PDB file of C-alpha atoms in Angstrom:
ATOM      1  CA  MET A  19     104.322 129.997  82.201  1.00 45.00           C
ATOM      2  CA  GLU A  20     106.346 129.497  79.028  1.00 55.00           C
ATOM      3  CA  ASN A  21     109.532 128.114  80.534  1.00 70.00           C
ATOM      4  CA  ALA A  22     107.941 126.041  83.292  1.00 73.00           C
ATOM      5  CA  PRO A  23     109.513 122.572  83.502  1.00 77.00           C
ATOM      6  CA  PRO A  24     107.332 119.564  82.748  1.00 88.00           C
ATOM      7  CA  ARG A  25     105.836 117.822  85.779  1.00 95.00           C
ATOM      8  CA  MET A  26     108.214 115.121  86.927  1.00 97.00           C
ATOM      9  CA  PRO A  27     106.966 111.584  87.588  1.00 98.00           C
ATOM     10  CA  ALA A  28     107.126 110.108  91.069  1.00 98.00           C
ATOM     11  CA  LEU A  29     108.409 106.611  91.759  1.00 98.00           C
ATOM     12  CA  PHE A  30     108.364 103.944  94.447  1.00 98.00           C
ATOM     13  CA  ILE A  31     111.088 101.335  93.931  1.00 98.00           C
ATOM     14  CA  GLY A  32     111.239  98.057  95.817  1.00 98.00           C
ATOM     15  CA  HIS A  33     114.972  98.030  96.390  1.00 97.00           C
ATOM     16  CA  GLY A  34     115.612  94.616  97.932  1.00 94.00           C
ATOM     17  CA  SER A  35     119.193  93.569  98.717  1.00 94.00           C
ATOM     18  CA  PRO A  36     122.084  96.078  98.624  1.00 94.00           C
ATOM     19  CA  MET A  37     123.762  93.630  96.234  1.00 95.00           C
ATOM     20  CA  ASN A  38     121.365  94.839  93.567  1.00 95.00           C
ATOM     21  CA  THR A  39     123.798  97.757  93.237  1.00 97.00           C
ATOM     22  CA  LEU A  40     126.365  95.498  91.580  1.00 97.00           C
ATOM     23  CA  GLU A  41     124.214  92.720  90.130  1.00 96.00           C
ATOM     24  CA  ARG A  42     122.452  92.474  86.797  1.00 95.00           C
ATOM     25  CA  ASN A  43     119.178  90.623  87.265  1.00 96.00           C
ATOM     26  CA  ILE A  44     115.517  91.014  86.272  1.00 97.00           C
ATOM     27  CA  TRP A  45     115.046  93.819  88.774  1.00 97.00           C
ATOM     28  CA  THR A  46     118.125  95.895  87.988  1.00 98.00           C
ATOM     29  CA  ASP A  47     117.669  95.390  84.242  1.00 98.00           C
ATOM     30  CA  GLY A  48     114.169  96.784  84.737  1.00 98.00           C
ATOM     31  CA  TRP A  49     115.526  99.780  86.657  1.00 98.00           C
ATOM     32  CA  ARG A  50     118.031 100.473  83.895  1.00 98.00           C
ATOM     33  CA  ALA A  51     115.327 100.341  81.240  1.00 98.00           C
ATOM     34  CA  LEU A  52     113.164 102.668  83.333  1.00 98.00           C
ATOM     35  CA  GLY A  53     116.047 105.093  83.805  1.00 97.00           C
ATOM     36  CA  ALA A  54     116.511 105.282  80.030  1.00 96.00           C
ATOM     37  CA  GLU A  55     112.936 106.555  79.586  1.00 95.00           C
ATOM     38  CA  LEU A  56     112.793 108.956  82.517  1.00 97.00           C
ATOM     39  CA  PRO A  57     113.082 112.697  81.908  1.00 96.00           C
ATOM     40  CA  LYS A  58     116.171 114.237  83.450  1.00 96.00           C
ATOM     41  CA  PRO A  59     115.074 116.157  86.550  1.00 97.00           C
ATOM     42  CA  ARG A  60     116.523 119.283  88.037  1.00 97.00           C
ATOM     43  CA  ALA A  61     117.050 117.264  91.228  1.00 98.00           C
ATOM     44  CA  LEU A  62     115.913 114.099  93.005  1.00 98.00           C
ATOM     45  CA  LEU A  63     114.200 114.075  96.369  1.00 98.00           C
ATOM     46  CA  VAL A  64     114.545 110.577  97.819  1.00 98.00           C
ATOM     47  CA  VAL A  65     112.654 109.067 100.740  1.00 98.00           C
ATOM     48  CA  SER A  66     114.647 106.002 101.785  1.00 98.00           C
ATOM     49  CA  ALA A  67     113.607 103.361 104.302  1.00 98.00           C
ATOM     50  CA  HIS A  68     117.100 103.582 105.764  1.00 98.00           C
ATOM     51  CA  TRP A  69     116.971 107.137 107.112  1.00 98.00           C
ATOM     52  CA  TYR A  70     114.461 106.353 109.823  1.00 98.00           C
ATOM     53  CA  ILE A  71     114.859 108.778 112.714  1.00 98.00           C
ATOM     54  CA  GLY A  72     112.844 110.685 115.299  1.00 98.00           C
ATOM     55  CA  ALA A  73     112.462 113.827 113.194  1.00 98.00           C
ATOM     56  CA  THR A  74     111.999 115.099 109.665  1.00 98.00           C
ATOM     57  CA  ALA A  75     115.257 116.260 108.089  1.00 98.00           C
ATOM     58  CA  VAL A  76     116.616 116.838 104.616  1.00 98.00           C
ATOM     59  CA  THR A  77     120.217 116.567 103.457  1.00 98.00           C
ATOM     60  CA  ALA A  78     121.521 120.048 102.671  1.00 98.00           C
ATOM     61  CA  MET A  79     125.200 119.480 102.018  1.00 98.00           C
ATOM     62  CA  PRO A  80     126.714 120.262  98.590  1.00 98.00           C
ATOM     63  CA  ALA A  81     128.466 116.865  98.342  1.00 98.00           C
ATOM     64  CA  PRO A  82     126.656 114.085 100.246  1.00 98.00           C
ATOM     65  CA  ARG A  83     128.766 111.107 101.243  1.00 98.00           C
ATOM     66  CA  THR A  84     128.004 107.536 100.233  1.00 98.00           C
ATOM     67  CA  ILE A  85     126.878 105.697 103.394  1.00 97.00           C
ATOM     68  CA  HIS A  86     127.504 101.955 103.608  1.00 97.00           C
ATOM     69  CA  ASP A  87     124.824 101.252 106.190  1.00 91.00           C
ATOM     70  CA  PHE A  88     125.074  97.449 106.375  1.00 90.00           C
ATOM     71  CA  HIS A  89     127.490  94.673 107.221  1.00 88.00           C
ATOM     72  CA  GLY A  90     128.421  91.214 105.968  1.00 90.00           C
ATOM     73  CA  PHE A  91     128.611  92.076 102.269  1.00 93.00           C
ATOM     74  CA  PRO A  92     131.626  91.751  99.943  1.00 93.00           C
ATOM     75  CA  PRO A  93     134.339  94.435  99.773  1.00 95.00           C
ATOM     76  CA  GLU A  94     133.213  95.490  96.297  1.00 96.00           C
ATOM     77  CA  LEU A  95     129.959  96.789  97.759  1.00 96.00           C
ATOM     78  CA  PHE A  96     131.738  98.781 100.464  1.00 96.00           C
ATOM     79  CA  ALA A  97     133.982 100.255  97.782  1.00 97.00           C
ATOM     80  CA  PHE A  98     131.044 101.529  95.751  1.00 97.00           C
ATOM     81  CA  GLN A  99     130.657 105.290  95.642  1.00 98.00           C
ATOM     82  CA  TYR A 100     127.712 107.262  94.250  1.00 98.00           C
ATOM     83  CA  ASN A 101     129.129 110.736  93.927  1.00 98.00           C
ATOM     84  CA  ALA A 102     126.040 112.734  92.947  1.00 98.00           C
ATOM     85  CA  PRO A 103     126.081 116.371  94.010  1.00 98.00           C
ATOM     86  CA  GLY A 104     123.725 117.614  96.696  1.00 98.00           C
ATOM     87  CA  ALA A 105     121.359 120.545  96.294  1.00 98.00           C
ATOM     88  CA  PRO A 106     121.196 122.860  99.311  1.00 98.00           C
ATOM     89  CA  ASP A 107     118.788 125.137  97.424  1.00 98.00           C
ATOM     90  CA  VAL A 108     116.378 122.238  96.858  1.00 98.00           C
ATOM     91  CA  ALA A 109     116.694 121.249 100.512  1.00 98.00           C
ATOM     92  CA  ARG A 110     115.536 124.732 101.481  1.00 98.00           C
ATOM     93  CA  GLU A 111     112.622 124.447  99.043  1.00 98.00           C
ATOM     94  CA  VAL A 112     111.623 121.139 100.623  1.00 98.00           C
ATOM     95  CA  ALA A 113     111.738 122.614 104.106  1.00 98.00           C
ATOM     96  CA  GLU A 114     109.588 125.563 103.000  1.00 98.00           C
ATOM     97  CA  ILE A 115     106.945 123.561 101.155  1.00 98.00           C
ATOM     98  CA  ALA A 116     106.652 120.967 103.952  1.00 98.00           C
ATOM     99  CA  LYS A 117     105.385 123.570 106.464  1.00 97.00           C
ATOM    100  CA  PRO A 118     103.845 123.291 108.996  1.00 96.00           C
ATOM    101  CA  THR A 119     105.947 120.134 109.360  1.00 97.00           C
ATOM    102  CA  PRO A 120     109.343 121.342 110.633  1.00 97.00           C
ATOM    103  CA  VAL A 121     112.201 120.043 108.490  1.00 98.00           C
ATOM    104  CA  ALA A 122     115.764 120.273 109.765  1.00 98.00           C
ATOM    105  CA  LEU A 123     118.491 121.130 107.221  1.00 98.00           C
ATOM    106  CA  ASP A 124     121.246 118.547 107.683  1.00 98.00           C
ATOM    107  CA  ASP A 125     124.481 119.954 106.291  1.00 96.00           C
ATOM    108  CA  SER A 126     126.927 117.458 107.816  1.00 95.00           C
ATOM    109  CA  GLN A 127     125.463 114.302 109.399  1.00 95.00           C
ATOM    110  CA  TRP A 128     123.787 112.006 106.854  1.00 98.00           C
ATOM    111  CA  GLY A 129     124.322 111.606 103.108  1.00 98.00           C
ATOM    112  CA  LEU A 130     123.067 108.975 100.646  1.00 98.00           C
ATOM    113  CA  ASP A 131     122.312 105.534 102.109  1.00 98.00           C
ATOM    114  CA  HIS A 132     121.998 102.308 100.206  1.00 97.00           C
ATOM    115  CA  GLY A 133     118.212 102.640  99.863  1.00 97.00           C
ATOM    116  CA  THR A 134     119.038 105.565  97.598  1.00 98.00           C
ATOM    117  CA  TRP A 135     122.225 104.669  95.797  1.00 98.00           C
ATOM    118  CA  SER A 136     121.488 100.988  95.137  1.00 97.00           C
ATOM    119  CA  VAL A 137     118.605 102.185  92.950  1.00 98.00           C
ATOM    120  CA  LEU A 138     120.149 105.322  91.499  1.00 98.00           C
ATOM    121  CA  ALA A 139     123.205 103.335  90.404  1.00 98.00           C
ATOM    122  CA  HIS A 140     120.867 101.945  87.718  1.00 98.00           C
ATOM    123  CA  LEU A 141     118.306 104.713  87.177  1.00 98.00           C
ATOM    124  CA  PHE A 142     120.915 107.490  86.909  1.00 98.00           C
ATOM    125  CA  PRO A 143     124.255 105.669  86.593  1.00 98.00           C
ATOM    126  CA  LYS A 144     126.207 108.812  85.694  1.00 98.00           C
ATOM    127  CA  ALA A 145     125.382 110.353  89.104  1.00 98.00           C
ATOM    128  CA  ASP A 146     124.870 113.629  87.307  1.00 98.00           C
ATOM    129  CA  VAL A 147     121.544 114.614  88.916  1.00 98.00           C
ATOM    130  CA  PRO A 148     121.654 116.386  92.302  1.00 98.00           C
ATOM    131  CA  VAL A 149     120.168 114.316  95.122  1.00 98.00           C
ATOM    132  CA  VAL A 150     118.664 115.251  98.488  1.00 98.00           C
ATOM    133  CA  GLN A 151     117.295 112.716 100.972  1.00 98.00           C
ATOM    134  CA  LEU A 152     114.278 113.253 103.213  1.00 98.00           C
ATOM    135  CA  SER A 153     114.183 111.326 106.440  1.00 98.00           C
ATOM    136  CA  ILE A 154     111.244 109.280 107.723  1.00 98.00           C
ATOM    137  CA  ASP A 155     110.025 110.497 111.106  1.00 98.00           C
ATOM    138  CA  ARG A 156     109.468 107.275 113.033  1.00 98.00           C
ATOM    139  CA  THR A 157     107.374 109.090 115.678  1.00 98.00           C
ATOM    140  CA  LYS A 158     104.600 109.900 113.172  1.00 97.00           C
ATOM    141  CA  GLY A 159     101.776 107.688 111.926  1.00 97.00           C
ATOM    142  CA  GLY A 160     100.698 106.891 108.413  1.00 98.00           C
ATOM    143  CA  GLU A 161      98.307 109.837 108.038  1.00 98.00           C
ATOM    144  CA  HIS A 162     101.176 112.228 108.682  1.00 98.00           C
ATOM    145  CA  HIS A 163     103.239 110.762 105.875  1.00 98.00           C
ATOM    146  CA  LEU A 164     100.310 110.928 103.443  1.00 98.00           C
ATOM    147  CA  GLU A 165      99.638 114.551 104.347  1.00 97.00           C
ATOM    148  CA  LEU A 166     103.303 115.491 103.995  1.00 98.00           C
ATOM    149  CA  ALA A 167     103.369 113.898 100.562  1.00 98.00           C
ATOM    150  CA  SER A 168     100.370 115.968  99.484  1.00 97.00           C
ATOM    151  CA  ARG A 169     102.391 119.129 100.195  1.00 98.00           C
ATOM    152  CA  LEU A 170     105.543 117.809  98.545  1.00 98.00           C
ATOM    153  CA  ASN A 171     103.626 117.117  95.333  1.00 97.00           C
ATOM    154  CA  ALA A 172     104.086 120.736  94.186  1.00 97.00           C
ATOM    155  CA  LEU A 173     107.856 120.121  93.917  1.00 98.00           C
ATOM    156  CA  ARG A 174     107.209 117.940  90.882  1.00 98.00           C
ATOM    157  CA  ASP A 175     106.173 121.061  88.979  1.00 97.00           C
ATOM    158  CA  GLN A 176     109.546 122.589  89.830  1.00 97.00           C
ATOM    159  CA  GLY A 177     111.600 119.936  88.024  1.00 97.00           C
ATOM    160  CA  ILE A 178     112.083 117.730  91.086  1.00 98.00           C
ATOM    161  CA  MET A 179     111.489 113.994  90.821  1.00 98.00           C
ATOM    162  CA  ILE A 180     110.337 112.319  94.033  1.00 98.00           C
ATOM    163  CA  LEU A 181     111.650 108.780  94.495  1.00 98.00           C
ATOM    164  CA  SER A 182     110.638 106.566  97.392  1.00 98.00           C
ATOM    165  CA  SER A 183     112.707 103.460  98.144  1.00 98.00           C
ATOM    166  CA  GLY A 184     111.583 100.605 100.367  1.00 98.00           C
ATOM    167  CA  ASN A 185     109.717  97.301 100.006  1.00 98.00           C
ATOM    168  CA  VAL A 186     105.994  96.618 100.283  1.00 98.00           C
ATOM    169  CA  VAL A 187     106.778  93.225 101.832  1.00 98.00           C
ATOM    170  CA  HIS A 188     109.961  93.212 103.919  1.00 98.00           C
ATOM    171  CA  ASN A 189     110.383  90.427 106.467  1.00 98.00           C
ATOM    172  CA  LEU A 190     114.051  89.523 106.782  1.00 96.00           C
ATOM    173  CA  GLY A 191     113.306  87.010 109.520  1.00 96.00           C
ATOM    174  CA  ARG A 192     111.332  84.830 107.103  1.00 97.00           C
ATOM    175  CA  ILE A 193     113.684  84.901 104.110  1.00 96.00           C
ATOM    176  CA  ASP A 194     113.873  81.621 102.203  1.00 96.00           C
ATOM    177  CA  TRP A 195     117.242  81.505 100.454  1.00 93.00           C
ATOM    178  CA  HIS A 196     115.996  78.737  98.171  1.00 95.00           C
ATOM    179  CA  ALA A 197     112.829  80.522  96.985  1.00 96.00           C
ATOM    180  CA  GLY A 198     114.404  82.373  94.069  1.00 95.00           C
ATOM    181  CA  ASN A 199     112.138  85.038  92.592  1.00 96.00           C
ATOM    182  CA  THR A 200     108.991  83.764  94.275  1.00 97.00           C
ATOM    183  CA  GLY A 201     107.043  84.725  97.371  1.00 97.00           C
ATOM    184  CA  ALA A 202     105.370  82.823 100.146  1.00 98.00           C
ATOM    185  CA  ASP A 203     101.577  82.682  99.933  1.00 98.00           C
ATOM    186  CA  TRP A 204     101.143  85.412 102.557  1.00 98.00           C
ATOM    187  CA  ALA A 205     103.627  87.684 100.781  1.00 98.00           C
ATOM    188  CA  ASP A 206     101.870  87.208  97.462  1.00 98.00           C
ATOM    189  CA  ARG A 207      98.464  87.920  98.971  1.00 98.00           C
ATOM    190  CA  PHE A 208      99.551  91.141 100.666  1.00 98.00           C
ATOM    191  CA  ASP A 209     101.528  92.454  97.694  1.00 98.00           C
ATOM    192  CA  ILE A 210      98.549  91.853  95.363  1.00 98.00           C
ATOM    193  CA  HIS A 211      96.205  93.573  97.827  1.00 98.00           C
ATOM    194  CA  VAL A 212      98.454  96.623  97.934  1.00 98.00           C
ATOM    195  CA  GLU A 213      98.702  96.662  94.130  1.00 98.00           C
ATOM    196  CA  GLN A 214      94.912  96.811  93.884  1.00 98.00           C
ATOM    197  CA  LEU A 215      94.787  99.712  96.343  1.00 98.00           C
ATOM    198  CA  MET A 216      97.521 101.609  94.548  1.00 98.00           C
ATOM    199  CA  ARG A 217      95.757 101.170  91.217  1.00 97.00           C
ATOM    200  CA  ASP A 218      92.223 102.002  92.363  1.00 97.00           C
ATOM    201  CA  ARG A 219      92.359 104.231  95.435  1.00 97.00           C
ATOM    202  CA  PRO A 220      95.875 105.150  96.588  1.00 98.00           C
ATOM    203  CA  GLY A 221      94.480 107.614  99.096  1.00 97.00           C
ATOM    204  CA  ASP A 222      93.131 104.619 101.014  1.00 98.00           C
ATOM    205  CA  ILE A 223      96.484 102.833 101.177  1.00 98.00           C
ATOM    206  CA  LEU A 224      96.263 102.635 104.972  1.00 98.00           C
ATOM    207  CA  ALA A 225      93.402 100.170 104.553  1.00 98.00           C
ATOM    208  CA  SER A 226      96.187  97.660 103.887  1.00 98.00           C
ATOM    209  CA  THR A 227      97.123  97.806 107.575  1.00 98.00           C
ATOM    210  CA  ARG A 228      93.910  95.869 108.293  1.00 98.00           C
ATOM    211  CA  HIS A 229      94.787  93.058 105.874  1.00 98.00           C
ATOM    212  CA  PRO A 230      95.285  89.716 107.675  1.00 98.00           C
ATOM    213  CA  ASP A 231      98.804  89.369 106.252  1.00 98.00           C
ATOM    214  CA  PHE A 232      99.931  92.889 107.166  1.00 98.00           C
ATOM    215  CA  ARG A 233     101.871  91.905 110.283  1.00 98.00           C
ATOM    216  CA  ALA A 234     103.821  89.216 108.461  1.00 98.00           C
ATOM    217  CA  ALA A 235     104.487  91.497 105.499  1.00 98.00           C
ATOM    218  CA  VAL A 236     105.311  94.615 107.514  1.00 98.00           C
ATOM    219  CA  PRO A 237     106.876  93.575 110.833  1.00 98.00           C
ATOM    220  CA  THR A 238     108.453  97.047 111.053  1.00 98.00           C
ATOM    221  CA  PRO A 239     107.163 100.178 109.264  1.00 98.00           C
ATOM    222  CA  ASP A 240     110.448 101.561 107.907  1.00 98.00           C
ATOM    223  CA  HIS A 241     110.292  99.918 104.468  1.00 98.00           C
ATOM    224  CA  PHE A 242     106.539 100.408 104.080  1.00 98.00           C
ATOM    225  CA  ILE A 243     106.350 104.136 104.822  1.00 98.00           C
ATOM    226  CA  PRO A 244     108.114 105.176 101.577  1.00 98.00           C
ATOM    227  CA  LEU A 245     105.136 103.638  99.743  1.00 98.00           C
ATOM    228  CA  LEU A 246     102.881 106.062 101.641  1.00 98.00           C
ATOM    229  CA  THR A 247     104.772 108.982 100.098  1.00 98.00           C
ATOM    230  CA  THR A 248     104.062 107.702  96.590  1.00 98.00           C
ATOM    231  CA  ALA A 249     100.443 106.925  97.466  1.00 98.00           C
ATOM    232  CA  GLY A 250     100.002 110.395  98.900  1.00 98.00           C
ATOM    233  CA  LEU A 251     101.444 112.009  95.772  1.00 98.00           C
ATOM    234  CA  ALA A 252      99.087 109.982  93.579  1.00 98.00           C
ATOM    235  CA  ALA A 253      96.068 110.804  95.734  1.00 98.00           C
ATOM    236  CA  GLU A 254      96.897 114.524  95.670  1.00 97.00           C
ATOM    237  CA  SER A 255      97.487 114.725  91.925  1.00 96.00           C
ATOM    238  CA  GLY A 256      94.787 112.294  90.774  1.00 96.00           C
ATOM    239  CA  GLU A 257      97.235 110.692  88.334  1.00 97.00           C
ATOM    240  CA  ALA A 258      97.153 107.035  87.437  1.00 96.00           C
ATOM    241  CA  VAL A 259      99.476 104.683  89.296  1.00 98.00           C
ATOM    242  CA  LEU A 260     101.450 102.238  87.131  1.00 97.00           C
ATOM    243  CA  PRO A 261     102.681  99.037  88.841  1.00 98.00           C
ATOM    244  CA  MET A 262     106.124  97.966  87.594  1.00 97.00           C
ATOM    245  CA  PHE A 263     108.444  94.984  88.194  1.00 97.00           C
ATOM    246  CA  VAL A 264     105.642  93.171  90.059  1.00 98.00           C
ATOM    247  CA  GLY A 265     106.919  90.186  91.972  1.00 97.00           C
ATOM    248  CA  ARG A 266     108.458  88.738  95.088  1.00 98.00           C
ATOM    249  CA  THR A 267     111.875  87.291  95.852  1.00 97.00           C
ATOM    250  CA  MET A 268     113.391  85.062  98.546  1.00 96.00           C
ATOM    251  CA  GLY A 269     109.910  84.317  99.834  1.00 97.00           C
ATOM    252  CA  SER A 270     109.468  87.405 101.994  1.00 98.00           C
ATOM    253  CA  LEU A 271     110.539  90.440  99.950  1.00 98.00           C
ATOM    254  CA  SER A 272     108.397  92.268  97.412  1.00 98.00           C
ATOM    255  CA  MET A 273     110.221  93.972  94.534  1.00 98.00           C
ATOM    256  CA  THR A 274     107.017  95.555  93.193  1.00 98.00           C
ATOM    257  CA  SER A 275     107.452  99.195  92.225  1.00 98.00           C
ATOM    258  CA  TYR A 276     105.122 101.991  91.161  1.00 98.00           C
ATOM    259  CA  ALA A 277     105.210 105.080  88.958  1.00 98.00           C
ATOM    260  CA  VAL A 278     102.918 108.106  89.146  1.00 98.00           C
ATOM    261  CA  GLY A 279     102.573 110.410  86.155  1.00 96.00           C
ATOM    262  CA  LEU A 280     104.978 108.485  83.957  1.00 94.00           C
ATOM    263  CA  ALA A 281     104.297 109.303  80.309  1.00 80.00           C
ATOM    264  CA  ARG A 282     105.091 106.299  78.128  1.00 70.00           C
ATOM    265  CA  ASN A 283     105.096 106.243  74.346  1.00 60.00           C
TER     266      ASN A 283
END
């Protein structure tokens, strides 16, 4: 087809602290540099760790609100607004292509949470690309999320970039405020194991759940499941997975990110 849009890359971003929205550091500088090389998509479909509910839903409102889903941060962060438009037409496309998984069209309840806007503030700072969020169904296992991703992959040929936002290692109970941009031994081991799987056989990403450090690295599944979306997209398309921004911070958070199908000069 002559006017078919180019296939959009897919991304997993380790988003870390909400303060990354406002801060300039090695991670956010990397996100800004990445944003400068990304093609401009028709829309963004974002799977955020922070919309973790008992169903699959997609935001379908024309103007999603900025959700400040945290507490204890400075007023400047609560004042931040990411006023990207929504895309009800894209939400309907998502619901159609996800079948037989039922996807509810949410036209009033959710919006954009910080797992989405803390990253997009740097990747697409003008907020000029329509954004829809897809929830994580907490009642489903890993295989479900991989299978759903395999169906969503076709959206990338329709000008839609799929962005997953979470953290491979995310254990807030073991944060070391003095660790700087380093990880504990167990965090390093698990993050490196996942990197090897993502490079070599992303379709087998669930093998990581048998790693001896999995329980420490993933005490709850919410931040890990977005990675399964990216792994499922890579497994379905057969494209190479590019690790980016590899590293840990505060001992127990991984900031490692991944790109699928990213053409680099």
